[in-house]
Amino acid sequence: MSIITILIILLALFAIELFYFKAAAHFNIIDRPNSRSSHTALTIRGGGIIFGIAAILFFCLYQFQYPFFIAGLFLIALISFLDDILTLNNKIRLFIHLLAVALLFAQLDLFSMAWYLVIIAAIFVIGTINAYNFMDGINGITGAYSLVAIGSLYYINQYVITFTSNELLIITGLSLIVFNFFNFRKRAKCFAGDVGSVSIAFIVLFLLLQLIIKTENLNYLLLLLIYGLDAVTTIIFRVIRKENIFEAHRAHFYQYWANERKVSHLLVSLIYALVQLAVNVLIVYWMPNSIFSLCLLLVCSATIFMVWRFAAEGSARLLDKRV
């Protein structure tokens, strides 16, 4: 892809995002802060719609590649956008999510695997999509973290092993640059919304699964390690406190720093992205392809993360529902 093409696509994505802002303002697609919010001002919701639009743009410009993936992305983005503005029935949303995941698996030919592997893959994909959505709670975190993920995948595709379309990676990266321009700031112009967090999670998972299938290297699961540690440990602590894990909350570690300790949203988001980048460098350059090394890094990183959470938040806050 030439520099001229990249610039044209980047400008087109900026124009599309600005057009969406006008439409969102007209139709009152606005996020109003409440007791669970990490922001205090009215902000346009659904700016992450640009991720799905970018993928569809790639599909139209580059020989209609990955049609089942694009169809699944369209469905999951559409239902998430409708849920952003209407609040849909959970059963309807779950059905569309399952259909989208089925289309993703069809694109990757995963249904040819043993049935129990398909179930494990489905649990991983649906769990990761929901974790990505839950982690989208402060300015910059979804955009910065996803840019690290896409940038790492681009580097691997370009310099380690070719596993997907460079054009898809580049256009997705451009959409993240556009989104970050409006979101990675003290007072964000827009939030990703469910449509954004779910769409970019779906795209990242498609690329990640392509890479794992190509290389047969499960270490690449750790390209989402930091999000995974925060999401999983938060669920564990909420279960211990006997809370409903499906209810909205502000119990994530990143939310503790942003809301309770009043650390800058952008600093917290940047730390999450940079720590994940360091992990990605470790995976690409030094980590051997073995289950032992995967488990060792998981155990070590989980231990460090848990110790850090207890040291920062305290056992009473993490374990006692009354606190």
PDB file of C-alpha atoms in Angstrom:
ATOM      1  CA  MET A   1       0.000   0.000   0.000  1.00  0.00           C
ATOM      2  CA  SER A   2       1.474   3.338  -1.072  1.00  0.00           C
ATOM      3  CA  ILE A   3       1.855   6.389   1.152  1.00  0.00           C
ATOM      4  CA  ILE A   4      -0.650   8.274  -1.033  1.00  0.00           C
ATOM      5  CA  THR A   5      -3.232   5.530  -0.583  1.00  0.00           C
ATOM      6  CA  ILE A   6      -2.664   5.507   3.173  1.00  0.00           C
ATOM      7  CA  LEU A   7      -3.136   9.292   3.362  1.00  0.00           C
ATOM      8  CA  ILE A   8      -6.308   9.183   1.254  1.00  0.00           C
ATOM      9  CA  ILE A   9      -7.802   6.430   3.433  1.00  0.00           C
ATOM     10  CA  LEU A  10      -6.772   8.282   6.601  1.00  0.00           C
ATOM     11  CA  LEU A  11      -8.460  11.492   5.405  1.00  0.00           C
ATOM     12  CA  ALA A  12     -11.541   9.547   4.346  1.00  0.00           C
ATOM     13  CA  LEU A  13     -11.792   7.951   7.793  1.00  0.00           C
ATOM     14  CA  PHE A  14     -11.433  11.364   9.449  1.00  0.00           C
ATOM     15  CA  ALA A  15     -14.243  12.682   7.250  1.00  0.00           C
ATOM     16  CA  ILE A  16     -16.465   9.707   8.071  1.00  0.00           C
ATOM     17  CA  GLU A  17     -15.846  10.122  11.794  1.00  0.00           C
ATOM     18  CA  LEU A  18     -16.678  13.841  11.656  1.00  0.00           C
ATOM     19  CA  PHE A  19     -19.846  13.084   9.712  1.00  0.00           C
ATOM     20  CA  TYR A  20     -20.817  10.570  12.393  1.00  0.00           C
ATOM     21  CA  PHE A  21     -20.298  13.206  15.090  1.00  0.00           C
ATOM     22  CA  LYS A  22     -22.775  15.503  13.343  1.00  0.00           C
ATOM     23  CA  ALA A  23     -25.287  12.676  12.954  1.00  0.00           C
ATOM     24  CA  ALA A  24     -24.825  11.581  16.582  1.00  0.00           C
ATOM     25  CA  ALA A  25     -25.362  15.127  17.829  1.00  0.00           C
ATOM     26  CA  HIS A  26     -28.482  15.463  15.675  1.00  0.00           C
ATOM     27  CA  PHE A  27     -29.970  12.170  16.880  1.00  0.00           C
ATOM     28  CA  ASN A  28     -28.833  12.700  20.472  1.00  0.00           C
ATOM     29  CA  ILE A  29     -26.476   9.693  20.600  1.00  0.00           C
ATOM     30  CA  ILE A  30     -24.833  11.099  23.683  1.00  0.00           C
ATOM     31  CA  ASP A  31     -23.264   9.493  26.747  1.00  0.00           C
ATOM     32  CA  ARG A  32     -24.580  11.065  29.938  1.00  0.00           C
ATOM     33  CA  PRO A  33     -22.445  10.467  33.050  1.00  0.00           C
ATOM     34  CA  ASN A  34     -23.882   8.498  35.965  1.00  0.00           C
ATOM     35  CA  SER A  35     -22.619   7.103  39.274  1.00  0.00           C
ATOM     36  CA  ARG A  36     -20.602   4.378  37.495  1.00  0.00           C
ATOM     37  CA  SER A  37     -19.036   6.698  34.912  1.00  0.00           C
ATOM     38  CA  SER A  38     -15.406   7.786  34.926  1.00  0.00           C
ATOM     39  CA  HIS A  39     -16.287  11.037  33.147  1.00  0.00           C
ATOM     40  CA  THR A  40     -18.362  14.087  34.056  1.00  0.00           C
ATOM     41  CA  ALA A  41     -19.290  15.728  30.738  1.00  0.00           C
ATOM     42  CA  LEU A  42     -21.746  14.897  27.953  1.00  0.00           C
ATOM     43  CA  THR A  43     -19.814  13.058  25.226  1.00  0.00           C
ATOM     44  CA  ILE A  44     -20.696  11.592  21.824  1.00  0.00           C
ATOM     45  CA  ARG A  45     -21.192   7.839  22.078  1.00  0.00           C
ATOM     46  CA  GLY A  46     -20.293   5.307  19.401  1.00  0.00           C
ATOM     47  CA  GLY A  47     -17.202   6.935  17.885  1.00  0.00           C
ATOM     48  CA  GLY A  48     -15.770   3.440  17.617  1.00  0.00           C
ATOM     49  CA  ILE A  49     -18.156   2.815  14.735  1.00  0.00           C
ATOM     50  CA  ILE A  50     -15.164   3.825  12.615  1.00  0.00           C
ATOM     51  CA  PHE A  51     -13.512   0.426  13.248  1.00  0.00           C
ATOM     52  CA  GLY A  52     -16.249  -1.546  11.519  1.00  0.00           C
ATOM     53  CA  ILE A  53     -16.475   1.027   8.721  1.00  0.00           C
ATOM     54  CA  ALA A  54     -12.720   0.706   8.170  1.00  0.00           C
ATOM     55  CA  ALA A  55     -12.980  -3.078   7.860  1.00  0.00           C
ATOM     56  CA  ILE A  56     -15.842  -2.754   5.364  1.00  0.00           C
ATOM     57  CA  LEU A  57     -13.751  -0.203   3.432  1.00  0.00           C
ATOM     58  CA  PHE A  58     -10.914  -2.745   3.295  1.00  0.00           C
ATOM     59  CA  PHE A  59     -13.386  -5.385   2.074  1.00  0.00           C
ATOM     60  CA  CYS A  60     -14.593  -3.159  -0.762  1.00  0.00           C
ATOM     61  CA  LEU A  61     -11.148  -1.932  -1.820  1.00  0.00           C
ATOM     62  CA  TYR A  62      -9.205  -5.198  -1.646  1.00  0.00           C
ATOM     63  CA  GLN A  63     -10.987  -7.905  -3.606  1.00  0.00           C
ATOM     64  CA  PHE A  64     -13.722  -8.663  -1.046  1.00  0.00           C
ATOM     65  CA  GLN A  65     -11.439 -10.718   1.177  1.00  0.00           C
ATOM     66  CA  TYR A  66     -12.728 -12.590   4.253  1.00  0.00           C
ATOM     67  CA  PRO A  67     -16.480 -12.302   3.489  1.00  0.00           C
ATOM     68  CA  PHE A  68     -17.687 -14.403   6.454  1.00  0.00           C
ATOM     69  CA  PHE A  69     -15.538 -12.405   8.865  1.00  0.00           C
ATOM     70  CA  ILE A  70     -16.843  -9.120   7.462  1.00  0.00           C
ATOM     71  CA  ALA A  71     -20.437 -10.385   7.665  1.00  0.00           C
ATOM     72  CA  GLY A  72     -19.924 -11.397  11.301  1.00  0.00           C
ATOM     73  CA  LEU A  73     -18.304  -8.050  12.080  1.00  0.00           C
ATOM     74  CA  PHE A  74     -21.192  -6.183  10.449  1.00  0.00           C
ATOM     75  CA  LEU A  75     -23.750  -8.107  12.503  1.00  0.00           C
ATOM     76  CA  ILE A  76     -21.972  -7.713  15.823  1.00  0.00           C
ATOM     77  CA  ALA A  77     -21.246  -4.030  15.159  1.00  0.00           C
ATOM     78  CA  LEU A  78     -24.861  -3.370  14.168  1.00  0.00           C
ATOM     79  CA  ILE A  79     -26.375  -5.066  17.214  1.00  0.00           C
ATOM     80  CA  SER A  80     -23.867  -3.301  19.473  1.00  0.00           C
ATOM     81  CA  PHE A  81     -24.696   0.076  17.928  1.00  0.00           C
ATOM     82  CA  LEU A  82     -28.416  -0.548  18.361  1.00  0.00           C
ATOM     83  CA  ASP A  83     -27.750  -1.586  21.957  1.00  0.00           C
ATOM     84  CA  ASP A  84     -25.846   1.671  22.477  1.00  0.00           C
ATOM     85  CA  ILE A  85     -28.896   3.720  21.549  1.00  0.00           C
ATOM     86  CA  LEU A  86     -31.850   1.465  22.411  1.00  0.00           C
ATOM     87  CA  THR A  87     -30.718  -1.068  25.079  1.00  0.00           C
ATOM     88  CA  LEU A  88     -31.760  -4.369  23.497  1.00  0.00           C
ATOM     89  CA  ASN A  89     -32.940  -7.605  25.057  1.00  0.00           C
ATOM     90  CA  ASN A  90     -29.977  -9.701  26.228  1.00  0.00           C
ATOM     91  CA  LYS A  91     -31.241 -12.786  24.387  1.00  0.00           C
ATOM     92  CA  ILE A  92     -31.308 -10.939  21.072  1.00  0.00           C
ATOM     93  CA  ARG A  93     -27.809  -9.578  21.632  1.00  0.00           C
ATOM     94  CA  LEU A  94     -26.472 -13.015  22.631  1.00  0.00           C
ATOM     95  CA  PHE A  95     -28.013 -14.676  19.564  1.00  0.00           C
ATOM     96  CA  ILE A  96     -26.386 -12.166  17.204  1.00  0.00           C
ATOM     97  CA  HIS A  97     -23.057 -12.505  19.020  1.00  0.00           C
ATOM     98  CA  LEU A  98     -23.183 -16.292  18.607  1.00  0.00           C
ATOM     99  CA  LEU A  99     -24.088 -15.931  14.932  1.00  0.00           C
ATOM    100  CA  ALA A 100     -21.207 -13.515  14.394  1.00  0.00           C
ATOM    101  CA  VAL A 101     -18.786 -15.870  16.137  1.00  0.00           C
ATOM    102  CA  ALA A 102     -20.062 -18.755  13.981  1.00  0.00           C
ATOM    103  CA  LEU A 103     -19.314 -16.693  10.853  1.00  0.00           C
ATOM    104  CA  LEU A 104     -15.859 -15.904  12.229  1.00  0.00           C
ATOM    105  CA  PHE A 105     -15.213 -19.604  12.816  1.00  0.00           C
ATOM    106  CA  ALA A 106     -16.461 -20.425   9.321  1.00  0.00           C
ATOM    107  CA  GLN A 107     -13.966 -17.928   7.878  1.00  0.00           C
ATOM    108  CA  LEU A 108     -11.164 -19.546   9.862  1.00  0.00           C
ATOM    109  CA  ASP A 109     -12.376 -23.094   9.094  1.00  0.00           C
ATOM    110  CA  LEU A 110     -12.506 -23.872  12.814  1.00  0.00           C
ATOM    111  CA  PHE A 111     -15.550 -26.111  12.471  1.00  0.00           C
ATOM    112  CA  SER A 112     -13.242 -28.753  11.015  1.00  0.00           C
ATOM    113  CA  MET A 113     -11.639 -29.131  14.448  1.00  0.00           C
ATOM    114  CA  ALA A 114     -12.815 -31.475  17.201  1.00  0.00           C
ATOM    115  CA  TRP A 115     -16.109 -30.292  18.739  1.00  0.00           C
ATOM    116  CA  TYR A 116     -14.594 -29.658  22.164  1.00  0.00           C
ATOM    117  CA  LEU A 117     -11.927 -27.404  20.643  1.00  0.00           C
ATOM    118  CA  VAL A 118     -14.661 -25.422  18.908  1.00  0.00           C
ATOM    119  CA  ILE A 119     -16.421 -24.966  22.260  1.00  0.00           C
ATOM    120  CA  ILE A 120     -13.180 -23.863  23.937  1.00  0.00           C
ATOM    121  CA  ALA A 121     -12.510 -21.412  21.101  1.00  0.00           C
ATOM    122  CA  ALA A 122     -16.062 -20.043  21.346  1.00  0.00           C
ATOM    123  CA  ILE A 123     -15.738 -19.495  25.093  1.00  0.00           C
ATOM    124  CA  PHE A 124     -12.413 -17.733  24.563  1.00  0.00           C
ATOM    125  CA  VAL A 125     -13.752 -15.480  21.794  1.00  0.00           C
ATOM    126  CA  ILE A 126     -16.998 -14.526  23.552  1.00  0.00           C
ATOM    127  CA  GLY A 127     -15.180 -14.029  26.848  1.00  0.00           C
ATOM    128  CA  THR A 128     -12.534 -11.826  25.225  1.00  0.00           C
ATOM    129  CA  ILE A 129     -15.130  -9.705  23.420  1.00  0.00           C
ATOM    130  CA  ASN A 130     -16.944  -9.096  26.706  1.00  0.00           C
ATOM    131  CA  ALA A 131     -13.688  -8.402  28.555  1.00  0.00           C
ATOM    132  CA  TYR A 132     -12.715  -5.879  25.881  1.00  0.00           C
ATOM    133  CA  ASN A 133     -16.088  -4.215  26.334  1.00  0.00           C
ATOM    134  CA  PHE A 134     -15.754  -4.106  30.130  1.00  0.00           C
ATOM    135  CA  MET A 135     -12.251  -2.621  29.860  1.00  0.00           C
ATOM    136  CA  ASP A 136     -13.521   0.334  27.839  1.00  0.00           C
ATOM    137  CA  GLY A 137     -14.101   2.664  30.768  1.00  0.00           C
ATOM    138  CA  ILE A 138     -11.661   5.588  30.613  1.00  0.00           C
ATOM    139  CA  ASN A 139     -10.347   7.906  27.918  1.00  0.00           C
ATOM    140  CA  GLY A 140      -7.734   6.373  25.675  1.00  0.00           C
ATOM    141  CA  ILE A 141      -7.570   2.839  26.993  1.00  0.00           C
ATOM    142  CA  THR A 142      -9.348   1.037  24.144  1.00  0.00           C
ATOM    143  CA  GLY A 143      -7.637   3.079  21.441  1.00  0.00           C
ATOM    144  CA  ALA A 144      -4.115   2.896  22.877  1.00  0.00           C
ATOM    145  CA  TYR A 145      -4.271  -0.780  23.848  1.00  0.00           C
ATOM    146  CA  SER A 146      -5.763  -1.799  20.499  1.00  0.00           C
ATOM    147  CA  LEU A 147      -3.182   0.225  18.588  1.00  0.00           C
ATOM    148  CA  VAL A 148      -0.455  -1.737  20.388  1.00  0.00           C
ATOM    149  CA  ALA A 149      -2.232  -4.998  19.490  1.00  0.00           C
ATOM    150  CA  ILE A 150      -2.660  -4.076  15.819  1.00  0.00           C
ATOM    151  CA  GLY A 151       0.855  -2.638  15.598  1.00  0.00           C
ATOM    152  CA  SER A 152       2.322  -5.823  17.076  1.00  0.00           C
ATOM    153  CA  LEU A 153       0.319  -7.992  14.690  1.00  0.00           C
ATOM    154  CA  TYR A 154       1.450  -5.838  11.756  1.00  0.00           C
ATOM    155  CA  TYR A 155       5.090  -6.230  12.794  1.00  0.00           C
ATOM    156  CA  ILE A 156       4.698 -10.012  13.075  1.00  0.00           C
ATOM    157  CA  ASN A 157       2.935 -10.183   9.701  1.00  0.00           C
ATOM    158  CA  GLN A 158       5.575  -8.022   8.037  1.00  0.00           C
ATOM    159  CA  TYR A 159       8.792  -9.294   9.612  1.00  0.00           C
ATOM    160  CA  VAL A 160       8.174 -12.656  11.325  1.00  0.00           C
ATOM    161  CA  ILE A 161       5.541 -14.648   9.430  1.00  0.00           C
ATOM    162  CA  THR A 162       2.823 -13.664   6.978  1.00  0.00           C
ATOM    163  CA  PHE A 163      -0.571 -14.746   8.298  1.00  0.00           C
ATOM    164  CA  THR A 164      -3.080 -12.154   7.084  1.00  0.00           C
ATOM    165  CA  SER A 165      -3.639  -9.153   4.815  1.00  0.00           C
ATOM    166  CA  ASN A 166      -1.301  -6.227   5.435  1.00  0.00           C
ATOM    167  CA  GLU A 167      -3.998  -3.932   4.080  1.00  0.00           C
ATOM    168  CA  LEU A 168      -6.479  -5.038   6.745  1.00  0.00           C
ATOM    169  CA  LEU A 169      -3.904  -4.369   9.456  1.00  0.00           C
ATOM    170  CA  ILE A 170      -2.988  -0.953   8.051  1.00  0.00           C
ATOM    171  CA  ILE A 171      -6.573   0.247   7.560  1.00  0.00           C
ATOM    172  CA  THR A 172      -7.541  -0.964  11.032  1.00  0.00           C
ATOM    173  CA  GLY A 173      -4.524   0.869  12.411  1.00  0.00           C
ATOM    174  CA  LEU A 174      -5.565   4.044  10.569  1.00  0.00           C
ATOM    175  CA  SER A 175      -9.056   3.818  12.071  1.00  0.00           C
ATOM    176  CA  LEU A 176      -7.465   3.564  15.523  1.00  0.00           C
ATOM    177  CA  ILE A 177      -5.348   6.659  14.838  1.00  0.00           C
ATOM    178  CA  VAL A 178      -8.510   8.557  13.883  1.00  0.00           C
ATOM    179  CA  PHE A 179     -10.358   7.353  16.973  1.00  0.00           C
ATOM    180  CA  ASN A 180      -7.422   8.138  19.267  1.00  0.00           C
ATOM    181  CA  PHE A 181      -7.255  11.665  17.864  1.00  0.00           C
ATOM    182  CA  PHE A 182     -10.719  12.292  19.279  1.00  0.00           C
ATOM    183  CA  ASN A 183     -10.586  10.037  22.344  1.00  0.00           C
ATOM    184  CA  PHE A 184      -7.014  10.071  23.667  1.00  0.00           C
ATOM    185  CA  ARG A 185      -7.337  13.458  25.322  1.00  0.00           C
ATOM    186  CA  LYS A 186      -8.254  14.851  28.734  1.00  0.00           C
ATOM    187  CA  ARG A 187     -11.759  15.722  27.571  1.00  0.00           C
ATOM    188  CA  ALA A 188     -12.676  13.208  24.893  1.00  0.00           C
ATOM    189  CA  LYS A 189     -14.710  14.265  21.877  1.00  0.00           C
ATOM    190  CA  CYS A 190     -16.229  10.776  21.682  1.00  0.00           C
ATOM    191  CA  PHE A 191     -16.327   7.393  23.368  1.00  0.00           C
ATOM    192  CA  ALA A 192     -16.007   4.073  21.557  1.00  0.00           C
ATOM    193  CA  GLY A 193     -19.350   2.750  22.810  1.00  0.00           C
ATOM    194  CA  ASP A 194     -20.230  -0.924  22.648  1.00  0.00           C
ATOM    195  CA  VAL A 195     -20.070  -0.700  18.865  1.00  0.00           C
ATOM    196  CA  GLY A 196     -16.412   0.334  19.096  1.00  0.00           C
ATOM    197  CA  SER A 197     -15.104  -1.932  21.842  1.00  0.00           C
ATOM    198  CA  VAL A 198     -16.921  -4.991  20.502  1.00  0.00           C
ATOM    199  CA  SER A 199     -15.938  -4.313  16.876  1.00  0.00           C
ATOM    200  CA  ILE A 200     -12.237  -3.811  17.551  1.00  0.00           C
ATOM    201  CA  ALA A 201     -12.217  -6.886  19.802  1.00  0.00           C
ATOM    202  CA  PHE A 202     -13.778  -8.919  16.978  1.00  0.00           C
ATOM    203  CA  ILE A 203     -11.167  -7.651  14.510  1.00  0.00           C
ATOM    204  CA  VAL A 204      -8.229  -8.269  16.858  1.00  0.00           C
ATOM    205  CA  LEU A 205      -9.490 -11.767  17.655  1.00  0.00           C
ATOM    206  CA  PHE A 206      -9.836 -12.635  13.964  1.00  0.00           C
ATOM    207  CA  LEU A 207      -6.248 -11.567  13.329  1.00  0.00           C
ATOM    208  CA  LEU A 208      -4.970 -13.248  16.483  1.00  0.00           C
ATOM    209  CA  LEU A 209      -6.646 -16.547  15.643  1.00  0.00           C
ATOM    210  CA  GLN A 210      -5.259 -16.372  12.111  1.00  0.00           C
ATOM    211  CA  LEU A 211      -1.785 -15.999  13.600  1.00  0.00           C
ATOM    212  CA  ILE A 212      -2.212 -18.871  16.069  1.00  0.00           C
ATOM    213  CA  ILE A 213      -3.600 -21.185  13.381  1.00  0.00           C
ATOM    214  CA  LYS A 214      -0.733 -20.325  11.032  1.00  0.00           C
ATOM    215  CA  THR A 215       2.039 -20.743  13.606  1.00  0.00           C
ATOM    216  CA  GLU A 216       0.461 -23.275  16.005  1.00  0.00           C
ATOM    217  CA  ASN A 217       1.936 -21.055  18.735  1.00  0.00           C
ATOM    218  CA  LEU A 218      -0.388 -20.443  21.694  1.00  0.00           C
ATOM    219  CA  ASN A 219       2.048 -17.907  23.148  1.00  0.00           C
ATOM    220  CA  TYR A 220       0.376 -15.308  20.946  1.00  0.00           C
ATOM    221  CA  LEU A 221      -2.665 -15.456  23.218  1.00  0.00           C
ATOM    222  CA  LEU A 222      -0.529 -13.326  25.541  1.00  0.00           C
ATOM    223  CA  LEU A 223      -0.761 -10.410  23.105  1.00  0.00           C
ATOM    224  CA  LEU A 224      -3.889  -9.612  25.164  1.00  0.00           C
ATOM    225  CA  LEU A 225      -2.363 -10.512  28.527  1.00  0.00           C
ATOM    226  CA  ILE A 226      -2.837  -7.227  30.434  1.00  0.00           C
ATOM    227  CA  TYR A 227      -6.523  -6.896  29.562  1.00  0.00           C
ATOM    228  CA  GLY A 228      -6.941 -10.539  30.488  1.00  0.00           C
ATOM    229  CA  LEU A 229      -5.298 -10.127  33.886  1.00  0.00           C
ATOM    230  CA  ASP A 230      -7.446  -7.119  34.806  1.00  0.00           C
ATOM    231  CA  ALA A 231     -10.686  -8.676  33.546  1.00  0.00           C
ATOM    232  CA  VAL A 232     -10.193 -12.136  35.053  1.00  0.00           C
ATOM    233  CA  THR A 233      -8.940 -10.976  38.461  1.00  0.00           C
ATOM    234  CA  THR A 234     -11.803  -8.486  38.683  1.00  0.00           C
ATOM    235  CA  ILE A 235     -14.326 -11.253  38.017  1.00  0.00           C
ATOM    236  CA  ILE A 236     -12.665 -13.453  40.654  1.00  0.00           C
ATOM    237  CA  PHE A 237     -12.841 -10.706  43.283  1.00  0.00           C
ATOM    238  CA  ARG A 238     -16.461  -9.906  42.409  1.00  0.00           C
ATOM    239  CA  VAL A 239     -17.393 -13.588  42.777  1.00  0.00           C
ATOM    240  CA  ILE A 240     -15.643 -13.680  46.167  1.00  0.00           C
ATOM    241  CA  ARG A 241     -17.667 -10.615  47.199  1.00  0.00           C
ATOM    242  CA  LYS A 242     -20.822 -12.371  45.931  1.00  0.00           C
ATOM    243  CA  GLU A 243     -21.612  -9.624  43.447  1.00  0.00           C
ATOM    244  CA  ASN A 244     -23.497 -10.076  40.193  1.00  0.00           C
ATOM    245  CA  ILE A 245     -20.679 -10.169  37.642  1.00  0.00           C
ATOM    246  CA  PHE A 246     -23.057  -9.143  34.843  1.00  0.00           C
ATOM    247  CA  GLU A 247     -23.976  -5.831  36.466  1.00  0.00           C
ATOM    248  CA  ALA A 248     -22.110  -2.640  35.586  1.00  0.00           C
ATOM    249  CA  HIS A 249     -19.405  -1.669  38.060  1.00  0.00           C
ATOM    250  CA  ARG A 250     -16.200   0.284  38.648  1.00  0.00           C
ATOM    251  CA  ALA A 251     -14.152  -2.562  40.138  1.00  0.00           C
ATOM    252  CA  HIS A 252     -11.434  -2.954  37.495  1.00  0.00           C
ATOM    253  CA  PHE A 253      -7.880  -2.138  38.508  1.00  0.00           C
ATOM    254  CA  TYR A 254      -7.582   0.599  35.867  1.00  0.00           C
ATOM    255  CA  GLN A 255     -10.794   2.138  37.241  1.00  0.00           C
ATOM    256  CA  TYR A 256      -9.351   2.109  40.743  1.00  0.00           C
ATOM    257  CA  TRP A 257      -6.388   4.200  39.596  1.00  0.00           C
ATOM    258  CA  ALA A 258      -8.495   6.566  37.481  1.00  0.00           C
ATOM    259  CA  ASN A 259     -11.444   6.990  39.856  1.00  0.00           C
ATOM    260  CA  GLU A 260     -10.192   6.360  43.393  1.00  0.00           C
ATOM    261  CA  ARG A 261      -6.582   7.508  43.109  1.00  0.00           C
ATOM    262  CA  LYS A 262      -7.401  10.247  40.555  1.00  0.00           C
ATOM    263  CA  VAL A 263      -4.529   9.314  38.263  1.00  0.00           C
ATOM    264  CA  SER A 264      -4.857  10.814  34.782  1.00  0.00           C
ATOM    265  CA  HIS A 265      -6.957   8.631  32.466  1.00  0.00           C
ATOM    266  CA  LEU A 266      -4.389   9.058  29.733  1.00  0.00           C
ATOM    267  CA  LEU A 267      -1.511   8.021  31.990  1.00  0.00           C
ATOM    268  CA  VAL A 268      -3.348   4.865  33.101  1.00  0.00           C
ATOM    269  CA  SER A 269      -4.224   4.041  29.481  1.00  0.00           C
ATOM    270  CA  LEU A 270      -0.646   4.636  28.378  1.00  0.00           C
ATOM    271  CA  ILE A 271       0.756   2.408  31.139  1.00  0.00           C
ATOM    272  CA  TYR A 272      -1.569  -0.458  30.153  1.00  0.00           C
ATOM    273  CA  ALA A 273      -0.582  -0.080  26.503  1.00  0.00           C
ATOM    274  CA  LEU A 274       3.167   0.168  27.176  1.00  0.00           C
ATOM    275  CA  VAL A 275       3.242  -2.793  29.585  1.00  0.00           C
ATOM    276  CA  GLN A 276       1.425  -4.874  26.964  1.00  0.00           C
ATOM    277  CA  LEU A 277       3.915  -3.676  24.345  1.00  0.00           C
ATOM    278  CA  ALA A 278       6.780  -4.887  26.557  1.00  0.00           C
ATOM    279  CA  VAL A 279       5.083  -8.283  26.872  1.00  0.00           C
ATOM    280  CA  ASN A 280       4.643  -8.417  23.096  1.00  0.00           C
ATOM    281  CA  VAL A 281       8.343  -7.753  22.530  1.00  0.00           C
ATOM    282  CA  LEU A 282       9.146 -10.587  24.948  1.00  0.00           C
ATOM    283  CA  ILE A 283       6.806 -12.946  23.083  1.00  0.00           C
ATOM    284  CA  VAL A 284       8.166 -12.133  19.635  1.00  0.00           C
ATOM    285  CA  TYR A 285      11.897 -12.107  20.408  1.00  0.00           C
ATOM    286  CA  TRP A 286      12.634 -14.290  23.419  1.00  0.00           C
ATOM    287  CA  MET A 287       9.779 -16.592  24.362  1.00  0.00           C
ATOM    288  CA  PRO A 288      10.116 -20.205  23.126  1.00  0.00           C
ATOM    289  CA  ASN A 289       7.092 -21.869  21.558  1.00  0.00           C
ATOM    290  CA  SER A 290       6.118 -24.233  24.359  1.00  0.00           C
ATOM    291  CA  ILE A 291       3.224 -24.795  26.742  1.00  0.00           C
ATOM    292  CA  PHE A 292       5.668 -24.651  29.651  1.00  0.00           C
ATOM    293  CA  SER A 293       6.870 -21.138  28.770  1.00  0.00           C
ATOM    294  CA  LEU A 294       3.261 -20.034  28.245  1.00  0.00           C
ATOM    295  CA  CYS A 295       2.177 -21.344  31.648  1.00  0.00           C
ATOM    296  CA  LEU A 296       5.294 -19.958  33.336  1.00  0.00           C
ATOM    297  CA  LEU A 297       4.706 -16.442  32.030  1.00  0.00           C
ATOM    298  CA  LEU A 298       1.013 -16.643  32.888  1.00  0.00           C
ATOM    299  CA  VAL A 299       1.713 -17.729  36.470  1.00  0.00           C
ATOM    300  CA  CYS A 300       4.465 -15.159  36.995  1.00  0.00           C
ATOM    301  CA  SER A 301       2.502 -12.263  35.510  1.00  0.00           C
ATOM    302  CA  ALA A 302      -0.692 -13.229  37.361  1.00  0.00           C
ATOM    303  CA  THR A 303       1.226 -13.419  40.637  1.00  0.00           C
ATOM    304  CA  ILE A 304       2.816 -10.014  40.113  1.00  0.00           C
ATOM    305  CA  PHE A 305      -0.517  -8.492  39.104  1.00  0.00           C
ATOM    306  CA  MET A 306      -2.343  -9.927  42.125  1.00  0.00           C
ATOM    307  CA  VAL A 307       0.366  -8.757  44.524  1.00  0.00           C
ATOM    308  CA  TRP A 308       0.189  -5.297  42.950  1.00  0.00           C
ATOM    309  CA  ARG A 309      -3.595  -5.184  43.308  1.00  0.00           C
ATOM    310  CA  PHE A 310      -3.508  -6.212  46.959  1.00  0.00           C
ATOM    311  CA  ALA A 311      -0.725  -3.735  47.706  1.00  0.00           C
ATOM    312  CA  ALA A 312      -2.573  -0.884  45.983  1.00  0.00           C
ATOM    313  CA  GLU A 313      -6.227  -1.588  46.845  1.00  0.00           C
ATOM    314  CA  GLY A 314      -5.935  -3.573  50.067  1.00  0.00           C
ATOM    315  CA  SER A 315      -7.539  -6.904  50.956  1.00  0.00           C
ATOM    316  CA  ALA A 316     -10.599  -5.264  52.528  1.00  0.00           C
ATOM    317  CA  ARG A 317     -11.589  -3.506  49.312  1.00  0.00           C
ATOM    318  CA  LEU A 318     -10.934  -6.562  47.148  1.00  0.00           C
ATOM    319  CA  LEU A 319     -12.520  -9.229  49.341  1.00  0.00           C
ATOM    320  CA  ASP A 320     -15.157  -7.552  51.538  1.00  0.00           C
ATOM    321  CA  LYS A 321     -18.443  -6.610  49.881  1.00  0.00           C
ATOM    322  CA  ARG A 322     -19.203  -4.073  52.626  1.00  0.00           C
ATOM    323  CA  VAL A 323     -16.209  -1.887  51.742  1.00  0.00           C
TER     324      VAL A 323
END
